[in-house]
Amino acid sequence: MRVLLLIFFLVWSAEAKNFAVIVGIDHYTAPESSVTTLKGACNDAKIFRELLIRNGFESENITLLLEENATKKGILLALRNVSEKLQRGRNDKFFYFHAGHGAKLTKVKGIFADLSKTAVLLPHDVNTDDAHSFIITQNDLVPLFKVIDEKITFGMLIFDSCYSQFAYRSMGDTEERGDFQARVYTGEIAVDPKNFQLNGSSIKYPYSNLISLSASDAYTTAKEDTDKKRGVFSMALNYCLEESSISTNDSLKMCLDRKYSKQVYVFKKPKDSSSLETVFTLYHKSQ
């Protein structure tokens, strides 16, 4: 009996698990003049959660952070918690979905490399008077994503935000000083550069098991469909993931090229990934 129980425990404990952190922010604590209100970010987040649940994710393994729960502290804590729950060698999977405002850093003075090659995400509690303490940069995200990447067999990082091309990677290791501003739609947020590390040179994609999808490149904005109250990229991605029972790198990219053709998006994957590698499998093909 003890042997049977041991075998059952080993089989049960080795069962792969799927985890996700999903963020949606429409409203911000910063003044409307600085950070405009969105219409569809929370809807996008809820719909993406439903997609994962329909396809095998257990609801208790999905952390949904909406509005006031999507603070910088809350988002980073959720990622830390997931990184601790993941187990290397168990074939775990991980999805991160972020819908909300993004911003780009622009040069104010001084000589820099290419400051446009960075991105920041705005949490619900972004503070225009003390922005550098509140915005989420790659320096916050990448160390957590790297820990997750080492433990999983596959994952996706999805950013439906403006200027989000480089939200997946670190800023490099060459430190430069100067004054920055994060430009956000109608306003500008002053940013203390003290802790920023920037490198204008090309940086190798840092993950082995994560792919990254961004709704825009470093120079463009993401769009919303205000009538449907959805992000245009999120709608396209949902459609493409449900288009067929099995999605590969190639099929997903070709579908996005077709459904998101009027906009710019960025698809990044590990260098050694096959173009036919399965990136999403539907348990039940859409009718």
PDB file of C-alpha atoms in Angstrom:
ATOM      1  CA  MET A   1       0.000   0.000   0.000  1.00  0.00           C
ATOM      2  CA  ARG A   2       2.821   2.412   0.878  1.00  0.00           C
ATOM      3  CA  VAL A   3       4.473   1.657  -2.479  1.00  0.00           C
ATOM      4  CA  LEU A   4       1.227   2.409  -4.332  1.00  0.00           C
ATOM      5  CA  LEU A   5       0.793   5.650  -2.435  1.00  0.00           C
ATOM      6  CA  LEU A   6       4.376   6.650  -3.234  1.00  0.00           C
ATOM      7  CA  ILE A   7       3.867   5.919  -6.939  1.00  0.00           C
ATOM      8  CA  PHE A   8       0.606   7.910  -6.929  1.00  0.00           C
ATOM      9  CA  PHE A   9       2.331  10.840  -5.223  1.00  0.00           C
ATOM     10  CA  LEU A  10       5.219  10.836  -7.683  1.00  0.00           C
ATOM     11  CA  VAL A  11       2.870  10.726 -10.682  1.00  0.00           C
ATOM     12  CA  TRP A  12       0.625  13.426  -9.223  1.00  0.00           C
ATOM     13  CA  SER A  13       3.498  15.699  -8.235  1.00  0.00           C
ATOM     14  CA  ALA A  14       5.061  15.409 -11.696  1.00  0.00           C
ATOM     15  CA  GLU A  15       1.910  16.528 -13.516  1.00  0.00           C
ATOM     16  CA  ALA A  16       2.553  19.681 -15.522  1.00  0.00           C
ATOM     17  CA  LYS A  17       0.857  22.860 -14.403  1.00  0.00           C
ATOM     18  CA  ASN A  18      -0.094  26.023 -16.263  1.00  0.00           C
ATOM     19  CA  PHE A  19       0.174  29.468 -14.684  1.00  0.00           C
ATOM     20  CA  ALA A  20      -0.775  32.929 -15.881  1.00  0.00           C
ATOM     21  CA  VAL A  21      -0.631  36.530 -14.722  1.00  0.00           C
ATOM     22  CA  ILE A  22      -3.134  38.743 -16.528  1.00  0.00           C
ATOM     23  CA  VAL A  23      -3.201  42.532 -16.182  1.00  0.00           C
ATOM     24  CA  GLY A  24      -5.838  44.974 -17.382  1.00  0.00           C
ATOM     25  CA  ILE A  25      -5.860  48.706 -16.589  1.00  0.00           C
ATOM     26  CA  ASP A  26      -8.346  51.254 -17.934  1.00  0.00           C
ATOM     27  CA  HIS A  27      -8.155  53.906 -15.203  1.00  0.00           C
ATOM     28  CA  TYR A  28      -5.100  55.464 -13.583  1.00  0.00           C
ATOM     29  CA  THR A  29      -4.508  57.470 -10.447  1.00  0.00           C
ATOM     30  CA  ALA A  30      -2.571  60.043 -12.485  1.00  0.00           C
ATOM     31  CA  PRO A  31      -4.569  62.993 -13.841  1.00  0.00           C
ATOM     32  CA  GLU A  32      -6.530  62.425 -17.040  1.00  0.00           C
ATOM     33  CA  SER A  33      -4.434  65.123 -18.707  1.00  0.00           C
ATOM     34  CA  SER A  34      -1.337  62.971 -18.213  1.00  0.00           C
ATOM     35  CA  VAL A  35      -2.685  59.456 -18.678  1.00  0.00           C
ATOM     36  CA  THR A  36      -5.914  59.073 -20.601  1.00  0.00           C
ATOM     37  CA  THR A  37      -8.566  56.538 -19.631  1.00  0.00           C
ATOM     38  CA  LEU A  38      -8.761  53.411 -21.786  1.00  0.00           C
ATOM     39  CA  LYS A  39     -11.936  51.598 -22.821  1.00  0.00           C
ATOM     40  CA  GLY A  40     -10.995  47.981 -23.413  1.00  0.00           C
ATOM     41  CA  ALA A  41      -7.949  46.895 -21.407  1.00  0.00           C
ATOM     42  CA  CYS A  42      -9.978  45.266 -18.633  1.00  0.00           C
ATOM     43  CA  ASN A  43     -12.251  43.591 -21.173  1.00  0.00           C
ATOM     44  CA  ASP A  44      -9.219  42.226 -22.996  1.00  0.00           C
ATOM     45  CA  ALA A  45      -7.789  40.838 -19.767  1.00  0.00           C
ATOM     46  CA  LYS A  46     -11.042  39.136 -18.768  1.00  0.00           C
ATOM     47  CA  ILE A  47     -11.523  37.603 -22.201  1.00  0.00           C
ATOM     48  CA  PHE A  48      -7.953  36.307 -22.289  1.00  0.00           C
ATOM     49  CA  ARG A  49      -8.509  34.690 -18.872  1.00  0.00           C
ATOM     50  CA  GLU A  50     -11.641  32.988 -20.205  1.00  0.00           C
ATOM     51  CA  LEU A  51      -9.681  31.720 -23.207  1.00  0.00           C
ATOM     52  CA  LEU A  52      -7.078  30.109 -20.954  1.00  0.00           C
ATOM     53  CA  ILE A  53      -9.688  28.525 -18.668  1.00  0.00           C
ATOM     54  CA  ARG A  54     -11.529  27.063 -21.651  1.00  0.00           C
ATOM     55  CA  ASN A  55      -8.258  25.512 -22.687  1.00  0.00           C
ATOM     56  CA  GLY A  56      -7.101  23.703 -19.608  1.00  0.00           C
ATOM     57  CA  PHE A  57      -5.827  26.383 -17.231  1.00  0.00           C
ATOM     58  CA  GLU A  58      -7.112  26.011 -13.681  1.00  0.00           C
ATOM     59  CA  SER A  59      -8.636  29.249 -12.432  1.00  0.00           C
ATOM     60  CA  GLU A  60      -6.679  29.098  -9.174  1.00  0.00           C
ATOM     61  CA  ASN A  61      -3.440  29.221 -11.194  1.00  0.00           C
ATOM     62  CA  ILE A  62      -4.471  32.414 -12.997  1.00  0.00           C
ATOM     63  CA  THR A  63      -3.808  35.724 -11.267  1.00  0.00           C
ATOM     64  CA  LEU A  64      -6.096  38.414 -12.690  1.00  0.00           C
ATOM     65  CA  LEU A  65      -5.099  41.962 -11.763  1.00  0.00           C
ATOM     66  CA  LEU A  66      -7.561  44.662 -12.790  1.00  0.00           C
ATOM     67  CA  GLU A  67      -7.567  48.396 -12.103  1.00  0.00           C
ATOM     68  CA  GLU A  68      -6.565  49.175  -8.489  1.00  0.00           C
ATOM     69  CA  ASN A  69      -5.122  45.678  -8.039  1.00  0.00           C
ATOM     70  CA  ALA A  70      -2.749  46.239 -10.964  1.00  0.00           C
ATOM     71  CA  THR A  71      -0.239  48.377  -9.071  1.00  0.00           C
ATOM     72  CA  LYS A  72       3.479  48.077  -9.671  1.00  0.00           C
ATOM     73  CA  LYS A  73       3.851  46.213  -6.375  1.00  0.00           C
ATOM     74  CA  GLY A  74       0.901  43.940  -7.170  1.00  0.00           C
ATOM     75  CA  ILE A  75       2.144  43.010 -10.644  1.00  0.00           C
ATOM     76  CA  LEU A  76       5.705  42.258  -9.562  1.00  0.00           C
ATOM     77  CA  LEU A  77       4.496  40.306  -6.514  1.00  0.00           C
ATOM     78  CA  ALA A  78       2.245  38.163  -8.717  1.00  0.00           C
ATOM     79  CA  LEU A  79       5.184  37.330 -10.978  1.00  0.00           C
ATOM     80  CA  ARG A  80       7.357  36.437  -7.975  1.00  0.00           C
ATOM     81  CA  ASN A  81       4.649  34.171  -6.602  1.00  0.00           C
ATOM     82  CA  VAL A  82       4.335  32.332  -9.911  1.00  0.00           C
ATOM     83  CA  SER A  83       8.106  31.954 -10.223  1.00  0.00           C
ATOM     84  CA  GLU A  84       8.108  30.195  -6.843  1.00  0.00           C
ATOM     85  CA  LYS A  85       5.256  27.841  -7.773  1.00  0.00           C
ATOM     86  CA  LEU A  86       6.772  26.723 -11.066  1.00  0.00           C
ATOM     87  CA  GLN A  87       8.838  23.544 -11.002  1.00  0.00           C
ATOM     88  CA  ARG A  88      11.722  22.862 -13.336  1.00  0.00           C
ATOM     89  CA  GLY A  89      11.331  19.570 -15.221  1.00  0.00           C
ATOM     90  CA  ARG A  90       7.553  19.356 -14.752  1.00  0.00           C
ATOM     91  CA  ASN A  91       6.733  20.730 -18.231  1.00  0.00           C
ATOM     92  CA  ASP A  92       5.000  23.777 -16.762  1.00  0.00           C
ATOM     93  CA  LYS A  93       3.717  26.594 -18.990  1.00  0.00           C
ATOM     94  CA  PHE A  94       3.312  30.304 -18.293  1.00  0.00           C
ATOM     95  CA  PHE A  95       1.421  33.194 -19.898  1.00  0.00           C
ATOM     96  CA  TYR A  96       1.750  36.893 -19.101  1.00  0.00           C
ATOM     97  CA  PHE A  97      -0.823  39.257 -20.605  1.00  0.00           C
ATOM     98  CA  HIS A  98      -0.676  43.007 -20.104  1.00  0.00           C
ATOM     99  CA  ALA A  99      -3.257  45.437 -21.475  1.00  0.00           C
ATOM    100  CA  GLY A 100      -2.890  49.081 -20.555  1.00  0.00           C
ATOM    101  CA  HIS A 101      -0.852  52.168 -21.250  1.00  0.00           C
ATOM    102  CA  GLY A 102       2.768  51.966 -22.297  1.00  0.00           C
ATOM    103  CA  ALA A 103       5.224  54.804 -22.724  1.00  0.00           C
ATOM    104  CA  LYS A 104       8.562  55.510 -24.320  1.00  0.00           C
ATOM    105  CA  LEU A 105      11.544  57.316 -22.872  1.00  0.00           C
ATOM    106  CA  THR A 106      12.685  60.326 -24.853  1.00  0.00           C
ATOM    107  CA  LYS A 107      15.897  62.304 -24.687  1.00  0.00           C
ATOM    108  CA  VAL A 108      15.706  65.694 -23.013  1.00  0.00           C
ATOM    109  CA  LYS A 109      19.362  66.575 -22.829  1.00  0.00           C
ATOM    110  CA  GLY A 110      22.725  64.895 -23.028  1.00  0.00           C
ATOM    111  CA  ILE A 111      24.164  62.478 -25.566  1.00  0.00           C
ATOM    112  CA  PHE A 112      22.705  58.972 -25.505  1.00  0.00           C
ATOM    113  CA  ALA A 113      22.717  55.840 -27.608  1.00  0.00           C
ATOM    114  CA  ASP A 114      19.186  55.084 -28.808  1.00  0.00           C
ATOM    115  CA  LEU A 115      16.815  55.913 -25.996  1.00  0.00           C
ATOM    116  CA  SER A 116      13.817  54.942 -28.056  1.00  0.00           C
ATOM    117  CA  LYS A 117      14.944  51.341 -27.652  1.00  0.00           C
ATOM    118  CA  THR A 118      13.348  50.944 -24.283  1.00  0.00           C
ATOM    119  CA  ALA A 119       9.802  50.808 -22.992  1.00  0.00           C
ATOM    120  CA  VAL A 120       7.894  51.282 -19.796  1.00  0.00           C
ATOM    121  CA  LEU A 121       4.501  49.982 -18.683  1.00  0.00           C
ATOM    122  CA  LEU A 122       2.229  52.153 -16.585  1.00  0.00           C
ATOM    123  CA  PRO A 123       0.620  50.486 -13.557  1.00  0.00           C
ATOM    124  CA  HIS A 124      -2.648  51.736 -12.084  1.00  0.00           C
ATOM    125  CA  ASP A 125      -0.828  53.754  -9.405  1.00  0.00           C
ATOM    126  CA  VAL A 126       1.527  55.638 -11.720  1.00  0.00           C
ATOM    127  CA  ASN A 127       2.408  58.965 -10.139  1.00  0.00           C
ATOM    128  CA  THR A 128       3.325  61.811 -12.461  1.00  0.00           C
ATOM    129  CA  ASP A 129       5.172  63.610  -9.649  1.00  0.00           C
ATOM    130  CA  ASP A 130       7.363  60.601  -8.815  1.00  0.00           C
ATOM    131  CA  ALA A 131       7.199  58.510 -11.968  1.00  0.00           C
ATOM    132  CA  HIS A 132      10.492  56.657 -11.615  1.00  0.00           C
ATOM    133  CA  SER A 133       9.203  55.020  -8.416  1.00  0.00           C
ATOM    134  CA  PHE A 134       6.045  53.757 -10.072  1.00  0.00           C
ATOM    135  CA  ILE A 135       6.592  52.926 -13.743  1.00  0.00           C
ATOM    136  CA  ILE A 136       7.457  49.327 -14.627  1.00  0.00           C
ATOM    137  CA  THR A 137      10.601  48.965 -16.708  1.00  0.00           C
ATOM    138  CA  GLN A 138      12.488  46.038 -18.148  1.00  0.00           C
ATOM    139  CA  ASN A 139      14.808  46.252 -15.146  1.00  0.00           C
ATOM    140  CA  ASP A 140      11.805  45.235 -13.053  1.00  0.00           C
ATOM    141  CA  LEU A 141      10.410  42.573 -15.367  1.00  0.00           C
ATOM    142  CA  VAL A 142      13.340  40.795 -16.964  1.00  0.00           C
ATOM    143  CA  PRO A 143      14.897  39.265 -13.805  1.00  0.00           C
ATOM    144  CA  LEU A 144      11.510  37.711 -12.993  1.00  0.00           C
ATOM    145  CA  PHE A 145      10.877  36.557 -16.555  1.00  0.00           C
ATOM    146  CA  LYS A 146      14.314  34.933 -16.655  1.00  0.00           C
ATOM    147  CA  VAL A 147      13.607  32.898 -13.520  1.00  0.00           C
ATOM    148  CA  ILE A 148      10.294  31.806 -15.011  1.00  0.00           C
ATOM    149  CA  ASP A 149      11.910  31.021 -18.359  1.00  0.00           C
ATOM    150  CA  GLU A 150      14.368  28.633 -16.715  1.00  0.00           C
ATOM    151  CA  LYS A 151      11.583  26.617 -15.092  1.00  0.00           C
ATOM    152  CA  ILE A 152       9.050  26.222 -17.902  1.00  0.00           C
ATOM    153  CA  THR A 153       8.924  24.389 -21.209  1.00  0.00           C
ATOM    154  CA  PHE A 154       6.893  27.090 -22.952  1.00  0.00           C
ATOM    155  CA  GLY A 155       5.410  30.505 -22.280  1.00  0.00           C
ATOM    156  CA  MET A 156       4.121  33.707 -23.849  1.00  0.00           C
ATOM    157  CA  LEU A 157       4.641  37.358 -22.932  1.00  0.00           C
ATOM    158  CA  ILE A 158       1.858  39.453 -24.461  1.00  0.00           C
ATOM    159  CA  PHE A 159       1.847  43.251 -24.326  1.00  0.00           C
ATOM    160  CA  ASP A 160      -1.120  45.166 -25.709  1.00  0.00           C
ATOM    161  CA  SER A 161       0.424  48.549 -24.917  1.00  0.00           C
ATOM    162  CA  CYS A 162       1.950  51.451 -26.794  1.00  0.00           C
ATOM    163  CA  TYR A 163       5.692  51.413 -27.550  1.00  0.00           C
ATOM    164  CA  SER A 164       5.921  47.894 -26.082  1.00  0.00           C
ATOM    165  CA  GLN A 165       8.430  46.293 -28.461  1.00  0.00           C
ATOM    166  CA  PHE A 166      11.187  46.077 -25.875  1.00  0.00           C
ATOM    167  CA  ALA A 167       9.117  45.374 -22.765  1.00  0.00           C
ATOM    168  CA  TYR A 168      10.443  41.799 -22.821  1.00  0.00           C
ATOM    169  CA  ARG A 169      14.143  42.525 -22.427  1.00  0.00           C
ATOM    170  CA  SER A 170      16.587  44.368 -20.205  1.00  0.00           C
ATOM    171  CA  MET A 171      18.038  47.777 -20.990  1.00  0.00           C
ATOM    172  CA  GLY A 172      21.561  46.476 -21.325  1.00  0.00           C
ATOM    173  CA  ASP A 173      24.602  46.865 -19.170  1.00  0.00           C
ATOM    174  CA  THR A 174      26.069  50.195 -20.256  1.00  0.00           C
ATOM    175  CA  GLU A 175      25.012  52.912 -17.854  1.00  0.00           C
ATOM    176  CA  GLU A 176      24.373  56.419 -19.125  1.00  0.00           C
ATOM    177  CA  ARG A 177      23.116  59.474 -17.279  1.00  0.00           C
ATOM    178  CA  GLY A 178      20.750  62.238 -18.222  1.00  0.00           C
ATOM    179  CA  ASP A 179      17.201  63.508 -17.884  1.00  0.00           C
ATOM    180  CA  PHE A 180      14.317  61.563 -19.330  1.00  0.00           C
ATOM    181  CA  GLN A 181      10.658  61.991 -19.935  1.00  0.00           C
ATOM    182  CA  ALA A 182       8.125  59.269 -20.555  1.00  0.00           C
ATOM    183  CA  ARG A 183       5.766  60.570 -23.192  1.00  0.00           C
ATOM    184  CA  VAL A 184       2.216  59.350 -22.653  1.00  0.00           C
ATOM    185  CA  TYR A 185      -0.391  60.526 -25.134  1.00  0.00           C
ATOM    186  CA  THR A 186      -1.238  64.082 -24.125  1.00  0.00           C
ATOM    187  CA  GLY A 187       1.216  64.454 -21.254  1.00  0.00           C
ATOM    188  CA  GLU A 188       4.802  63.900 -20.254  1.00  0.00           C
ATOM    189  CA  ILE A 189       6.019  62.208 -17.104  1.00  0.00           C
ATOM    190  CA  ALA A 190       9.330  63.310 -15.619  1.00  0.00           C
ATOM    191  CA  VAL A 191      11.592  60.328 -14.906  1.00  0.00           C
ATOM    192  CA  ASP A 192      14.653  60.234 -12.675  1.00  0.00           C
ATOM    193  CA  PRO A 193      17.386  58.472 -14.715  1.00  0.00           C
ATOM    194  CA  LYS A 194      19.394  57.407 -11.661  1.00  0.00           C
ATOM    195  CA  ASN A 195      18.688  53.682 -11.960  1.00  0.00           C
ATOM    196  CA  PHE A 196      18.320  53.375 -15.709  1.00  0.00           C
ATOM    197  CA  GLN A 197      20.837  51.378 -17.706  1.00  0.00           C
ATOM    198  CA  LEU A 198      20.653  51.866 -21.418  1.00  0.00           C
ATOM    199  CA  ASN A 199      22.368  50.344 -24.378  1.00  0.00           C
ATOM    200  CA  GLY A 200      21.523  51.318 -27.926  1.00  0.00           C
ATOM    201  CA  SER A 201      23.182  48.277 -29.466  1.00  0.00           C
ATOM    202  CA  SER A 202      21.299  45.163 -30.482  1.00  0.00           C
ATOM    203  CA  ILE A 203      20.663  42.869 -27.531  1.00  0.00           C
ATOM    204  CA  LYS A 204      20.210  39.130 -27.893  1.00  0.00           C
ATOM    205  CA  TYR A 205      16.747  37.792 -27.143  1.00  0.00           C
ATOM    206  CA  PRO A 206      17.129  36.664 -23.521  1.00  0.00           C
ATOM    207  CA  TYR A 207      14.780  33.670 -23.232  1.00  0.00           C
ATOM    208  CA  SER A 208      14.864  30.027 -24.219  1.00  0.00           C
ATOM    209  CA  ASN A 209      11.244  29.061 -23.654  1.00  0.00           C
ATOM    210  CA  LEU A 210       9.282  32.306 -23.807  1.00  0.00           C
ATOM    211  CA  ILE A 211       8.016  34.025 -26.927  1.00  0.00           C
ATOM    212  CA  SER A 212       7.046  37.696 -26.890  1.00  0.00           C
ATOM    213  CA  LEU A 213       4.184  39.408 -28.684  1.00  0.00           C
ATOM    214  CA  SER A 214       3.909  43.195 -28.628  1.00  0.00           C
ATOM    215  CA  ALA A 215       1.048  45.231 -30.065  1.00  0.00           C
ATOM    216  CA  SER A 216       3.440  47.935 -31.276  1.00  0.00           C
ATOM    217  CA  ASP A 217       7.078  48.609 -31.920  1.00  0.00           C
ATOM    218  CA  ALA A 218       9.231  51.172 -30.077  1.00  0.00           C
ATOM    219  CA  TYR A 219       7.845  54.052 -32.120  1.00  0.00           C
ATOM    220  CA  THR A 220       4.135  53.334 -32.536  1.00  0.00           C
ATOM    221  CA  THR A 221       0.991  53.252 -30.420  1.00  0.00           C
ATOM    222  CA  ALA A 222      -1.429  50.402 -29.876  1.00  0.00           C
ATOM    223  CA  LYS A 223      -5.038  50.967 -30.943  1.00  0.00           C
ATOM    224  CA  GLU A 224      -8.431  50.413 -29.365  1.00  0.00           C
ATOM    225  CA  ASP A 225     -11.777  49.739 -30.973  1.00  0.00           C
ATOM    226  CA  THR A 226     -13.859  52.130 -28.872  1.00  0.00           C
ATOM    227  CA  ASP A 227     -17.173  50.706 -30.136  1.00  0.00           C
ATOM    228  CA  LYS A 228     -16.295  47.149 -29.171  1.00  0.00           C
ATOM    229  CA  LYS A 229     -14.300  48.315 -26.134  1.00  0.00           C
ATOM    230  CA  ARG A 230     -11.409  46.018 -27.003  1.00  0.00           C
ATOM    231  CA  GLY A 231      -7.794  46.430 -27.960  1.00  0.00           C
ATOM    232  CA  VAL A 232      -7.310  45.816 -31.685  1.00  0.00           C
ATOM    233  CA  PHE A 233      -4.276  43.610 -31.082  1.00  0.00           C
ATOM    234  CA  SER A 234      -5.979  41.609 -28.327  1.00  0.00           C
ATOM    235  CA  MET A 235      -8.930  40.915 -30.609  1.00  0.00           C
ATOM    236  CA  ALA A 236      -6.617  39.760 -33.382  1.00  0.00           C
ATOM    237  CA  LEU A 237      -4.611  37.562 -31.011  1.00  0.00           C
ATOM    238  CA  ASN A 238      -7.725  35.943 -29.559  1.00  0.00           C
ATOM    239  CA  TYR A 239      -9.000  35.205 -33.043  1.00  0.00           C
ATOM    240  CA  CYS A 240      -5.683  33.732 -34.149  1.00  0.00           C
ATOM    241  CA  LEU A 241      -5.270  31.495 -31.095  1.00  0.00           C
ATOM    242  CA  GLU A 242      -8.739  30.084 -31.704  1.00  0.00           C
ATOM    243  CA  GLU A 243      -8.480  29.908 -35.490  1.00  0.00           C
ATOM    244  CA  SER A 244      -7.219  26.326 -35.454  1.00  0.00           C
ATOM    245  CA  SER A 245      -6.846  23.554 -32.912  1.00  0.00           C
ATOM    246  CA  ILE A 246      -3.060  23.883 -32.955  1.00  0.00           C
ATOM    247  CA  SER A 247      -1.109  27.126 -33.427  1.00  0.00           C
ATOM    248  CA  THR A 248       2.577  27.197 -34.332  1.00  0.00           C
ATOM    249  CA  ASN A 249       5.028  30.101 -34.501  1.00  0.00           C
ATOM    250  CA  ASP A 250       4.397  30.260 -38.247  1.00  0.00           C
ATOM    251  CA  SER A 251       0.619  29.928 -38.219  1.00  0.00           C
ATOM    252  CA  LEU A 252       0.186  32.454 -35.423  1.00  0.00           C
ATOM    253  CA  LYS A 253       2.408  35.000 -37.149  1.00  0.00           C
ATOM    254  CA  MET A 254       0.704  34.516 -40.508  1.00  0.00           C
ATOM    255  CA  CYS A 255      -2.695  34.968 -38.896  1.00  0.00           C
ATOM    256  CA  LEU A 256      -1.606  38.128 -37.093  1.00  0.00           C
ATOM    257  CA  ASP A 257      -0.147  39.463 -40.336  1.00  0.00           C
ATOM    258  CA  ARG A 258      -3.597  39.019 -41.835  1.00  0.00           C
ATOM    259  CA  LYS A 259      -5.804  40.174 -38.950  1.00  0.00           C
ATOM    260  CA  TYR A 260      -3.550  42.991 -37.699  1.00  0.00           C
ATOM    261  CA  SER A 261      -2.270  44.039 -41.099  1.00  0.00           C
ATOM    262  CA  LYS A 262      -2.883  47.788 -40.720  1.00  0.00           C
ATOM    263  CA  GLN A 263      -0.858  48.012 -37.514  1.00  0.00           C
ATOM    264  CA  VAL A 264       2.699  47.253 -36.439  1.00  0.00           C
ATOM    265  CA  TYR A 265       3.335  44.406 -34.028  1.00  0.00           C
ATOM    266  CA  VAL A 266       6.483  42.573 -32.932  1.00  0.00           C
ATOM    267  CA  PHE A 267       6.880  38.807 -32.616  1.00  0.00           C
ATOM    268  CA  LYS A 268      10.015  37.559 -30.856  1.00  0.00           C
ATOM    269  CA  LYS A 269      11.005  33.953 -30.230  1.00  0.00           C
ATOM    270  CA  PRO A 270      14.135  32.087 -29.118  1.00  0.00           C
ATOM    271  CA  LYS A 271      16.673  31.735 -31.901  1.00  0.00           C
ATOM    272  CA  ASP A 272      16.656  27.946 -31.791  1.00  0.00           C
ATOM    273  CA  SER A 273      12.851  27.641 -31.863  1.00  0.00           C
ATOM    274  CA  SER A 274      11.350  25.847 -34.810  1.00  0.00           C
ATOM    275  CA  SER A 275       8.924  27.831 -36.930  1.00  0.00           C
ATOM    276  CA  LEU A 276       6.558  24.875 -36.554  1.00  0.00           C
ATOM    277  CA  GLU A 277       6.834  24.688 -32.786  1.00  0.00           C
ATOM    278  CA  THR A 278       3.415  24.441 -31.142  1.00  0.00           C
ATOM    279  CA  VAL A 279       2.644  27.634 -29.235  1.00  0.00           C
ATOM    280  CA  PHE A 280      -0.999  27.039 -28.340  1.00  0.00           C
ATOM    281  CA  THR A 281      -3.263  23.990 -28.421  1.00  0.00           C
ATOM    282  CA  LEU A 282      -7.006  24.266 -28.138  1.00  0.00           C
ATOM    283  CA  TYR A 283      -8.736  21.618 -26.076  1.00  0.00           C
ATOM    284  CA  HIS A 284     -11.937  22.271 -27.981  1.00  0.00           C
ATOM    285  CA  LYS A 285     -11.776  23.742 -31.429  1.00  0.00           C
ATOM    286  CA  SER A 286     -13.980  26.819 -31.804  1.00  0.00           C
ATOM    287  CA  GLN A 287     -17.255  26.288 -33.599  1.00  0.00           C
TER     288      GLN A 287
END
